[in-house]
Coordinates of C-alpha atoms in Angstrom, one line a residue:
X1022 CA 12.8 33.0 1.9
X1023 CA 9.2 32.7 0.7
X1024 CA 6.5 30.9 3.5
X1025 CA 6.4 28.1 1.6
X1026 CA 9.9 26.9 0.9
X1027 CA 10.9 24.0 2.3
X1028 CA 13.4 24.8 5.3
X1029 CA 13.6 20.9 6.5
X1030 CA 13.3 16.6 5.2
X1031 CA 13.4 14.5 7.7
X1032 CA 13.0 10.9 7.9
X1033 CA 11.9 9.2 10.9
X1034 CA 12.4 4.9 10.8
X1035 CA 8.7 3.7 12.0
X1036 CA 9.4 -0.3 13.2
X1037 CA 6.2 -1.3 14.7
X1038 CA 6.1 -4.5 16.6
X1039 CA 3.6 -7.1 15.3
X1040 CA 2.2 -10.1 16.4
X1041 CA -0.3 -12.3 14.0
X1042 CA -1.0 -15.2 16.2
X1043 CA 1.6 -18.0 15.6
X1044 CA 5.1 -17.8 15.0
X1045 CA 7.0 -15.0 12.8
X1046 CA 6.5 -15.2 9.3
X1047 CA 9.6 -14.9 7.1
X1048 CA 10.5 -11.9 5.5
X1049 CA 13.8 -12.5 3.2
X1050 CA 14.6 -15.2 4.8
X1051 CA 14.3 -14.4 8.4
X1052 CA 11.9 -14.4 10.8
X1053 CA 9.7 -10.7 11.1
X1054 CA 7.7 -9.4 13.8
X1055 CA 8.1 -5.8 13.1
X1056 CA 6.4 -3.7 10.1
X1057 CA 9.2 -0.9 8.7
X1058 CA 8.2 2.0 6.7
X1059 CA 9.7 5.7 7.1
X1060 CA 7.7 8.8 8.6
X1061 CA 8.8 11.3 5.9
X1062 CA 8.7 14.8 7.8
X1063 CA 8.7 18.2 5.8
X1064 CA 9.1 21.6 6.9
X1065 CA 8.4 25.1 5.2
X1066 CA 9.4 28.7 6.5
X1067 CA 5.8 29.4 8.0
X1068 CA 6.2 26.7 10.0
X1069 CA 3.9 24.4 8.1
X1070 CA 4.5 20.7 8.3
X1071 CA 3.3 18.0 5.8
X1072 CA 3.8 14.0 6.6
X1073 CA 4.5 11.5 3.8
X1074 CA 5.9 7.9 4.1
X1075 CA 8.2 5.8 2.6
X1076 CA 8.6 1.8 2.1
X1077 CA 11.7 1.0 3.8
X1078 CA 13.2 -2.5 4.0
X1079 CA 16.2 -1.2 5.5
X1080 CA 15.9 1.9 7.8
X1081 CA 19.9 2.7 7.8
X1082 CA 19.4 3.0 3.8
X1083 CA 16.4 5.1 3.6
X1084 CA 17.9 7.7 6.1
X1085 CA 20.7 7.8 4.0
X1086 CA 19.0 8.5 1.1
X1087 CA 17.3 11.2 2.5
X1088 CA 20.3 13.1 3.9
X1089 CA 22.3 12.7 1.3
X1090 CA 20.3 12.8 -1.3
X1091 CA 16.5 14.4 -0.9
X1092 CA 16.9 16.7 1.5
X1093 CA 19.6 19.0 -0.1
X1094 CA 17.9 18.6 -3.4
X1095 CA 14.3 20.0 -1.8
X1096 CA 15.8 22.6 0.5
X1097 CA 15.1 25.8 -0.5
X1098 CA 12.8 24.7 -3.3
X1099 CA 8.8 25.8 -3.4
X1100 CA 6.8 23.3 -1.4
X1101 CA 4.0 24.2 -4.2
X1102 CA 6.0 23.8 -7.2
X1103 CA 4.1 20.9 -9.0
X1104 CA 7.4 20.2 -11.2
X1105 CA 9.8 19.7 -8.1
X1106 CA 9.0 16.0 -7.3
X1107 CA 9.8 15.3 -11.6
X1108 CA 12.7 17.2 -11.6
X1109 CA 14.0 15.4 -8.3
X1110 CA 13.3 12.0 -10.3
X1111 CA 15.2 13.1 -13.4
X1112 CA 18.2 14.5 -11.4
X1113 CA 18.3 10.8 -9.4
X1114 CA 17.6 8.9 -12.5
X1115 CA 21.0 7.4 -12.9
X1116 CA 20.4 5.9 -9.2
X1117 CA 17.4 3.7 -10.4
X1118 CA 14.0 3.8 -11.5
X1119 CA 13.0 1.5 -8.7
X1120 CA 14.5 0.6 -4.7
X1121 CA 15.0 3.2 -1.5
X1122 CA 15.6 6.4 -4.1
X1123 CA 12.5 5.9 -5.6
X1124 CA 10.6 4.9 -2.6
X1125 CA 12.0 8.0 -0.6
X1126 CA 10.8 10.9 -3.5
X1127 CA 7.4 8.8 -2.7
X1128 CA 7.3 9.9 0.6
X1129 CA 8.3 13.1 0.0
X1130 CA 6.0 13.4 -2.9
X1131 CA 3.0 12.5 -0.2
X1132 CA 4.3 14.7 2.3
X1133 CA 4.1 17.2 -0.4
X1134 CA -0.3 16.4 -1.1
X1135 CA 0.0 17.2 2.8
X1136 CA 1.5 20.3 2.7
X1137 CA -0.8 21.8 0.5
X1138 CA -4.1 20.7 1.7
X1139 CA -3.1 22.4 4.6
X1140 CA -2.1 25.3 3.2
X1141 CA -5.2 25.8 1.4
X1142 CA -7.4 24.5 4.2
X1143 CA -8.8 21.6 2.1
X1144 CA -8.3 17.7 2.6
X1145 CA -6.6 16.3 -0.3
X1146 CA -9.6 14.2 -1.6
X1147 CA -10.5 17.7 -2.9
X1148 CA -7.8 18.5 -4.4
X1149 CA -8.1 15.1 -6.3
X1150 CA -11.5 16.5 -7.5
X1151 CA -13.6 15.6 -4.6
X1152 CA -14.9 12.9 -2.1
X1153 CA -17.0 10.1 -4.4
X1154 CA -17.8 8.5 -0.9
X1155 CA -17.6 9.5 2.6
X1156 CA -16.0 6.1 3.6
X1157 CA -14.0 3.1 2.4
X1158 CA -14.3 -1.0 2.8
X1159 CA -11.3 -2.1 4.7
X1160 CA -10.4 -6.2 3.7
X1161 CA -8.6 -8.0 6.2
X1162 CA -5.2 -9.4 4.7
X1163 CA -3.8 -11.4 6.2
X1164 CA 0.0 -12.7 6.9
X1165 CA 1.5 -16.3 6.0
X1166 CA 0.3 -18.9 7.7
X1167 CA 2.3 -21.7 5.2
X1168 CA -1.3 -23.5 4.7
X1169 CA -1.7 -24.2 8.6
X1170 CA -5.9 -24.8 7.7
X1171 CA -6.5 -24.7 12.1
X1172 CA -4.7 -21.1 12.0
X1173 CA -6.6 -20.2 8.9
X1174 CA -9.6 -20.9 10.3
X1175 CA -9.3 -19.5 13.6
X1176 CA -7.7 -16.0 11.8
X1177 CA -10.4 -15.7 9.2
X1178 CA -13.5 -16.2 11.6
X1179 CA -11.7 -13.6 13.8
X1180 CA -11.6 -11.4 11.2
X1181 CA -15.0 -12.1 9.9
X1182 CA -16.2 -11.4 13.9
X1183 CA -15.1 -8.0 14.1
X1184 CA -16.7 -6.7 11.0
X1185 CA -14.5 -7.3 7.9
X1186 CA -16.7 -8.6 5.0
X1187 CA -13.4 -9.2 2.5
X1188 CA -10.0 -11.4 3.2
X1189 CA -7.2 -11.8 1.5
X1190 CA -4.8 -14.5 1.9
X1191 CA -0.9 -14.8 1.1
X1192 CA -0.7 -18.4 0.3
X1193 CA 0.1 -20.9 -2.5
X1194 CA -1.8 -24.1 -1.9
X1195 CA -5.2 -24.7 -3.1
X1196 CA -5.4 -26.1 0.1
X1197 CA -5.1 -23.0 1.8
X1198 CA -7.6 -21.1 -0.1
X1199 CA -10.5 -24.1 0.5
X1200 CA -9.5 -23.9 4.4
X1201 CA -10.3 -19.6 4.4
X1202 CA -13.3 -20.3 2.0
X1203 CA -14.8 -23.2 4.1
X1204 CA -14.1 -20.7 7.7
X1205 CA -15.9 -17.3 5.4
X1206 CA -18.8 -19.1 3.8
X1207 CA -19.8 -18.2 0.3
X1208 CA -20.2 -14.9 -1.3
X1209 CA -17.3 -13.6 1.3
X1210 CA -14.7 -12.2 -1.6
X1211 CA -11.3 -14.4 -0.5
X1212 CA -8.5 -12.7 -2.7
X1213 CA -5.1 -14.7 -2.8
X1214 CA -2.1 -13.0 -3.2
X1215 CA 1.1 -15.3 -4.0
X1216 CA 3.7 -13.1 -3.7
X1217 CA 5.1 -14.1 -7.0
X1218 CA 5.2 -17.9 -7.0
X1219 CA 5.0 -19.7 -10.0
X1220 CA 6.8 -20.0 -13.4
X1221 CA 4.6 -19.0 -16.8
X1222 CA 4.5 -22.7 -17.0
X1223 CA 3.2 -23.7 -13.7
X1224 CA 0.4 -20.8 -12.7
X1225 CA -2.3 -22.5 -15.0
X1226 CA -2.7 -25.5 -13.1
X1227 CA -1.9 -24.1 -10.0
X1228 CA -4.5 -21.4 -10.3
X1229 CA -7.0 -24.2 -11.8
X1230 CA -6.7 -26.0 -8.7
X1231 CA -7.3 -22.7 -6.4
X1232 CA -10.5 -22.1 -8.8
X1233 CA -12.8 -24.3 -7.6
X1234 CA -13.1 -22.3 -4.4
X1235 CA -14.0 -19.3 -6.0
X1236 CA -10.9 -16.6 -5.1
X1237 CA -11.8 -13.2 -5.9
X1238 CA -8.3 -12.5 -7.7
X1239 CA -5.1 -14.3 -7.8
X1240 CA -2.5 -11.7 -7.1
X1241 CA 1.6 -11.8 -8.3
X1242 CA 0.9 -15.2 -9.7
X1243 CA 4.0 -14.8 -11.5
X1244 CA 7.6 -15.2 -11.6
X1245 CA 9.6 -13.1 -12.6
X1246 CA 7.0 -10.5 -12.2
X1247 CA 8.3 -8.1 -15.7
X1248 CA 7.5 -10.6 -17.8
X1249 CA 4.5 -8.7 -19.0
X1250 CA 4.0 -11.4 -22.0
X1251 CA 3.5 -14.1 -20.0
X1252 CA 0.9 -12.2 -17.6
X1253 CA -1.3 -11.0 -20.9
X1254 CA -1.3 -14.5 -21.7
X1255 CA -2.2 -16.1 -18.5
X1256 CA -4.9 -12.9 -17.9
X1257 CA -6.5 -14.3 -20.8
X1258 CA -6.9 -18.3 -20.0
X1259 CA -7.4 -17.5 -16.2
X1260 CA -10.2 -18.5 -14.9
X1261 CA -10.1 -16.3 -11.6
X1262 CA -9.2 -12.6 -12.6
X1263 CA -5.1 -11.5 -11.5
X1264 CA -4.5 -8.5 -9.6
X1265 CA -0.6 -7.4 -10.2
X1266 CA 1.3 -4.0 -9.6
X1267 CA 3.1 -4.1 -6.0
X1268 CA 6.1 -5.4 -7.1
X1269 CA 6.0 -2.7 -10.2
X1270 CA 9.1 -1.0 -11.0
X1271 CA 7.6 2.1 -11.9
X1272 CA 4.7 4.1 -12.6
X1273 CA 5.6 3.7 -16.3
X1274 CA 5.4 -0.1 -16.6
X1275 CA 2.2 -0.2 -14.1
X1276 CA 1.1 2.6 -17.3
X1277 CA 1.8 0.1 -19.4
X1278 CA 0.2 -2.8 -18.2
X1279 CA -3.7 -0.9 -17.5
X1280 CA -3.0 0.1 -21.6
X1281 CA -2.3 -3.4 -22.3
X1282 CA -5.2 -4.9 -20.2
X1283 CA -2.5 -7.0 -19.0
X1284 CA -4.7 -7.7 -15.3
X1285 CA -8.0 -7.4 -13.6
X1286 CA -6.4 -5.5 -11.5
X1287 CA -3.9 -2.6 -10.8
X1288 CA -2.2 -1.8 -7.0
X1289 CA -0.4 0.9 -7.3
X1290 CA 1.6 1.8 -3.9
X1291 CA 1.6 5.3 -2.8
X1292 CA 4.5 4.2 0.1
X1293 CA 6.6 2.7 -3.6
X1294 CA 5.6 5.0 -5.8
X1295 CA 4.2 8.8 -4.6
X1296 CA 0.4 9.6 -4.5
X1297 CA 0.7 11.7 -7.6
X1298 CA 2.3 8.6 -9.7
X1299 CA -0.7 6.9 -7.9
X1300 CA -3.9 9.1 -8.9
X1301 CA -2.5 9.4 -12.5
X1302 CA -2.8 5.9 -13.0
X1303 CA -6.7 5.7 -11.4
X1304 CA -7.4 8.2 -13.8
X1305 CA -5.9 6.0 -16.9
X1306 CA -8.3 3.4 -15.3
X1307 CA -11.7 5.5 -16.0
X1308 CA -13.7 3.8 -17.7
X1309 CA -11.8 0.9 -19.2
X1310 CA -11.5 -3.1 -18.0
X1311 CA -9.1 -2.6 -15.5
X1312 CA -9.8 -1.5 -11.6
X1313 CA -7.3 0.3 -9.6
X1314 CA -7.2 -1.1 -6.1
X1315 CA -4.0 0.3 -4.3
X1316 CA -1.8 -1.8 -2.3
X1317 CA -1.9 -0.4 1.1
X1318 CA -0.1 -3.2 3.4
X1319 CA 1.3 -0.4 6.1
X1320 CA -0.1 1.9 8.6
X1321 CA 1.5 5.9 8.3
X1322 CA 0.6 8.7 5.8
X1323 CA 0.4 6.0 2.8
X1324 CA -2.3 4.9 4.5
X1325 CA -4.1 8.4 4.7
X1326 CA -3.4 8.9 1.7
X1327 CA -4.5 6.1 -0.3
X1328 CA -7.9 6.3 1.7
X1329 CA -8.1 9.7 0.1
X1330 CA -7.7 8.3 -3.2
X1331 CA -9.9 5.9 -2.8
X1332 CA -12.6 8.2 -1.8
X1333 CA -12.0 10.2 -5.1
X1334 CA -11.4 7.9 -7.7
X1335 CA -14.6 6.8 -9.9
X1336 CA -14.6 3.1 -9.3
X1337 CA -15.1 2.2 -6.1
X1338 CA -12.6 -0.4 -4.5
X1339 CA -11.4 -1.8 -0.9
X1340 CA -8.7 -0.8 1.0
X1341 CA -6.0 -3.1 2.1
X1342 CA -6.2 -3.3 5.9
X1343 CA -2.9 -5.7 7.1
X1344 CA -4.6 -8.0 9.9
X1345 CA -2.1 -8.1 12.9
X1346 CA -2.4 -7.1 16.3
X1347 CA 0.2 -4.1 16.6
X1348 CA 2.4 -2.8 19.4
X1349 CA 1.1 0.4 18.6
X1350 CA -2.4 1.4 15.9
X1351 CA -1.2 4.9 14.0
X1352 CA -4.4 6.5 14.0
X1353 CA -6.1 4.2 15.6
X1354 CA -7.8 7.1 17.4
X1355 CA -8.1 9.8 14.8
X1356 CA -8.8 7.6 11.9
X1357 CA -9.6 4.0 12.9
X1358 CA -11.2 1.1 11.0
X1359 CA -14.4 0.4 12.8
X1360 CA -16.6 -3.0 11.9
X1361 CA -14.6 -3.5 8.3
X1362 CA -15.0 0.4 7.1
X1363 CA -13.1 3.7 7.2
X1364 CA -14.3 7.2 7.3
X1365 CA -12.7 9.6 5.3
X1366 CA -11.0 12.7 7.1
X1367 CA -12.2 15.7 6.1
X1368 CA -10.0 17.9 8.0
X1369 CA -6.8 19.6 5.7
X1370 CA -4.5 17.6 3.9
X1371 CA -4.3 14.2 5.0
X1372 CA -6.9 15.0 7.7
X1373 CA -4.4 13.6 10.6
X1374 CA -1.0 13.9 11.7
X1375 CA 1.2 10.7 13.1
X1376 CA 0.8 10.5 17.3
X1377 CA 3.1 12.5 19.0
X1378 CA 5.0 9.1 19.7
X1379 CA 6.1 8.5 16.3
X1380 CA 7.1 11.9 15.3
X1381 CA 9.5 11.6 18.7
X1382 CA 10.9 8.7 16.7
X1383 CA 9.7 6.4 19.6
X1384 CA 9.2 3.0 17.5
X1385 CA 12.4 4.0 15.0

């Protein structure tokens, strides 16, 4: 066996306790105060290891994708080979093009960026061409707060206090957005993000009515979010510029959509969709009217890694920085956000590796 074949794939559940200051948001219909994603762990012969991560809405699922599926298909295999992660896709194709398969070659695939950085002593930046900055704007998003303006308020000035110069919001009501604009001031970009709310028929008005306090984008104004006909159409009559891509199904509509102009904006998710997936479409971005800004709303290796794609790609952009107090910061001590901004590792591969806590599986 070669040094660099891949001897294990493991995937660790990472459930990290949250609390943002009022009671539990819902999440499908139930109350969350925990953040899942999935520690992707891989292994070669020289005892190299590379960490990726997965999105994981249900951890029993993702682990079983992984063993059954994943892991027997990369054993054995090159941890260099640039065509394993397509050939993995095409073999699990019949499985889906979106949902826990897909999400778990992402991991893999980002696990994968780590590896080799390692192996060839650079951080992945460089293999991505090269740091365009040496550190990143964080924006504070924040959680649901149903339009509560006194929670609003308090949450944004917070935010605002400890150095973020950028919020984003995930509410619906115009009233809402005037309650964060009043607490930031002007000239503080407030992004909105509705999580998919409105029929074609209804985001015109509604977004009219959020207009008037100056949003910086209106993101996943639309449901169902594939109807890419009625996004062009509202892109074009919108008065506030629409960010869209997190609820994606694949890299190949998200390719679609910068071709079409179809958005402002582009968020790709590394955690959904891989980091190579992810840094072909910044690089269809060059240049033309739409800005890749990665959705970035958890705290392992997708993190790391879209920081490092973000420090490499042309345009410059924020990065999403989820604003809750957490039961325990991943990197908080080896790559922390400090006063709203992030500097970019420049050690090999990723630059960090996950605290000896969560690789021992301690918040699975």
């Amino acid at each position: 066996m070669a040094a660099n074949d891949i001897v294990s794939v493991q995937c660790i559940p990472m459930r990290l306790p949250f609390h943002h200051w009022t009671a539990p948001p819902l999440f499908a219909g139930r109350p969350r105060d925990r953040l899942d994603s999935a520690l992707v762990r891989v292994q070669t012969a020289d005892g190299t290891v590379g960490w990726g991560e997965s999105y994981c809405v249900e951890p029993r699922a993702i682990v079983a994708v992984f063993e059954t599926l994943v892991e027997p298909l990369a054993r054995g295999k090159d941890a260099a080979d640039q065509a394993l992660i397509p050939a993995m896709q095409r073999t699990l194709h019949n499985l889906g093009r979106s949902g826990p398969v897909v999400h778990a070659i992402a991991g893999l695939d980002i696990a994968l960026w780590d590896l080799r950085g390692k192996r060839e002593r650079v951080p992945v930046h460089q293999l991505l061409g090269g740091r365009r900055r040496s550190r990143v704007r964080a924006y504070a998003s924040l959680l649901q707060y149903y339009g509560d303006a006194g929670l609003l308020d308090r949450v944004v000035t917070r935010a605002l206090q400890e150095g973020y110069t950028e919020i984003k919001l995930h509410e619906r009501t115009p009233d809402a957005v005037k309650a964060a604009r009043r607490a930031a001031g002007r000239g503080v970009p407030v992004m909105v993000d509705t999580n998919c709310a409105w029929l074609p028929v209804e985001a015109p008005a509604a977004i009219a009515a959020m207009a008037e306090h100056e949003p910086f984008w209106i993101e996943e104004p639309l449901w169902p979010p594939e109807d890419h006909d009625a996004l062009a159409r509202l892109s074009a009559s919108s008065p506030v510029p629409l960010a869209v891509g997190e609820n994606a199904s694949s890299a190949v509509e998200l390719s679609a959509l910068i071709a079409r102009a179809s958005s402002r904006y582009v968020q790709p998710s590394v955690i959904k969709l891989g980091l190579s997936a992810a840094w072909a479409l910044s690089r269809q971005c060059e240049d033309g009217p739409v800005a890749c800004a990665p959705q970035v709303a958890f705290f392992g290796p997708g993190y790391l890694a879209s920081l490092h794609l973000l420090a490499a790609q042309a345009a410059e952009a924020s990065l999403e920085r989820l604003y809750v107090e957490l039961g325990h910061v991943p990197y908080g001590a080896t790559v922390p956000v400090s006063r709203g901004w992030i500097d970019v590792p420049d050690g090999p591969g990723l630059g960090a590796d996950p605290e000896a806590e969560l690789a021992a599986a301690r918040f699975a």
